[in-house]
Coordinates of C-alpha atoms in Angstrom, one line a residue:
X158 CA 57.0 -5.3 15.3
X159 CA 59.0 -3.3 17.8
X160 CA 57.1 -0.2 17.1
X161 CA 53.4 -0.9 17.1
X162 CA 50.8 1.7 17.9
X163 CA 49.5 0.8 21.9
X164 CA 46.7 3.3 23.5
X165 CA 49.7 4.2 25.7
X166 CA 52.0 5.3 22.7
X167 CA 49.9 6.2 19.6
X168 CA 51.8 7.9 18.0
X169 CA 54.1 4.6 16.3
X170 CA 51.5 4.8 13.2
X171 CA 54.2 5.2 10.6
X172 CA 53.5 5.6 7.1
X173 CA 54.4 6.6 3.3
X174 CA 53.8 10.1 4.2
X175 CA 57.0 9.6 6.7
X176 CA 58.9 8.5 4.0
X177 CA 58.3 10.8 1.8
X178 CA 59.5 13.2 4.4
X179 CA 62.5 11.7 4.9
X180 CA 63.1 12.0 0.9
X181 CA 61.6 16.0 0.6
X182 CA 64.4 16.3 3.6
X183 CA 67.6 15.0 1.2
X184 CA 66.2 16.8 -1.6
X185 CA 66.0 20.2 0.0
X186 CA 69.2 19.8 0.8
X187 CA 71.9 22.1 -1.1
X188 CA 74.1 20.0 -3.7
X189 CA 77.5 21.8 -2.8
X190 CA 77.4 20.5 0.9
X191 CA 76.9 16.7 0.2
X192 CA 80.1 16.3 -1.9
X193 CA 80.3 12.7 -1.1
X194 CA 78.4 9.4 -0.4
X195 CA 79.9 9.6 3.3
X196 CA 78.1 12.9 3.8
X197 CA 75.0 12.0 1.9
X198 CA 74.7 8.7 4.5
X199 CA 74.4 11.3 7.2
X200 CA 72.1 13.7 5.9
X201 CA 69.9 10.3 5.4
X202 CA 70.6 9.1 8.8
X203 CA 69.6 13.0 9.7
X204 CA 66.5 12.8 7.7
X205 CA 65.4 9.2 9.4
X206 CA 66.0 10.5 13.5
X207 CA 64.2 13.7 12.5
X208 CA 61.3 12.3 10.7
X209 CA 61.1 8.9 13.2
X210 CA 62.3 8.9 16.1
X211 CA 60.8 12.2 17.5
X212 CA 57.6 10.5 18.3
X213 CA 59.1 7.9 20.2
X214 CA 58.7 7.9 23.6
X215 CA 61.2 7.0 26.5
X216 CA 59.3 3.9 28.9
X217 CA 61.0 0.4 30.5
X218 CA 62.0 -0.4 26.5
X219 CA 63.7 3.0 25.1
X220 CA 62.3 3.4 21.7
X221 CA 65.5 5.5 21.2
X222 CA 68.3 3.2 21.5
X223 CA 66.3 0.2 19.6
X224 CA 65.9 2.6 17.1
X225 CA 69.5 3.8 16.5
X226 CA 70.5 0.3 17.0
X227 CA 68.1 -0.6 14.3
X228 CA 69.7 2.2 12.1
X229 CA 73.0 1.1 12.8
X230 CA 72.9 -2.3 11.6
X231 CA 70.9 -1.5 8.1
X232 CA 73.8 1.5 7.6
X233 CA 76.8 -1.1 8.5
X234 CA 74.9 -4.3 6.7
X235 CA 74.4 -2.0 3.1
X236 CA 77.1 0.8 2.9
X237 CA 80.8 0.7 2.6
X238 CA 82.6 2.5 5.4

């Protein structure tokens, strides 16, 4: 709801196509530099700001930070430290 398309900021159309970005990102990754689940989370949190939030735009509500804060919560709510 946070990230709907407006006329102002069109360019919050999101869909599987960005996903599967996000996924041909990890997998194109080389094996012998994600040696553990800690360093896969990153490259997926990589993946998710390079694929997302480059077509978010800074206005009065920063896209940005609702979007790391966003990313923050789902990585602390479903993965170990």
């Amino acid at each position: 709801k946070r990230f709907l398309p407006t006329p102002a900021n069109n360019l919050c159309q999101f869909n599987l196509r960005d996903l599967y970005r996000v996924v041909q990102g990890i997998l194109q990754a080389e094996r012998h530099n994600f040696d553990s689940s800690h360093s896969m989370l990153r490259l997926w949190v990589h993946e998710c700001c390079r694929v997302f939030s480059d077509r978010f735009l800074n206005n009065k509500v920063n896209q940005h930070e609702v979007f790391f804060t966003i990313l923050q919560t789902k990585v602390d709510d479903h993965f170990e430290d």
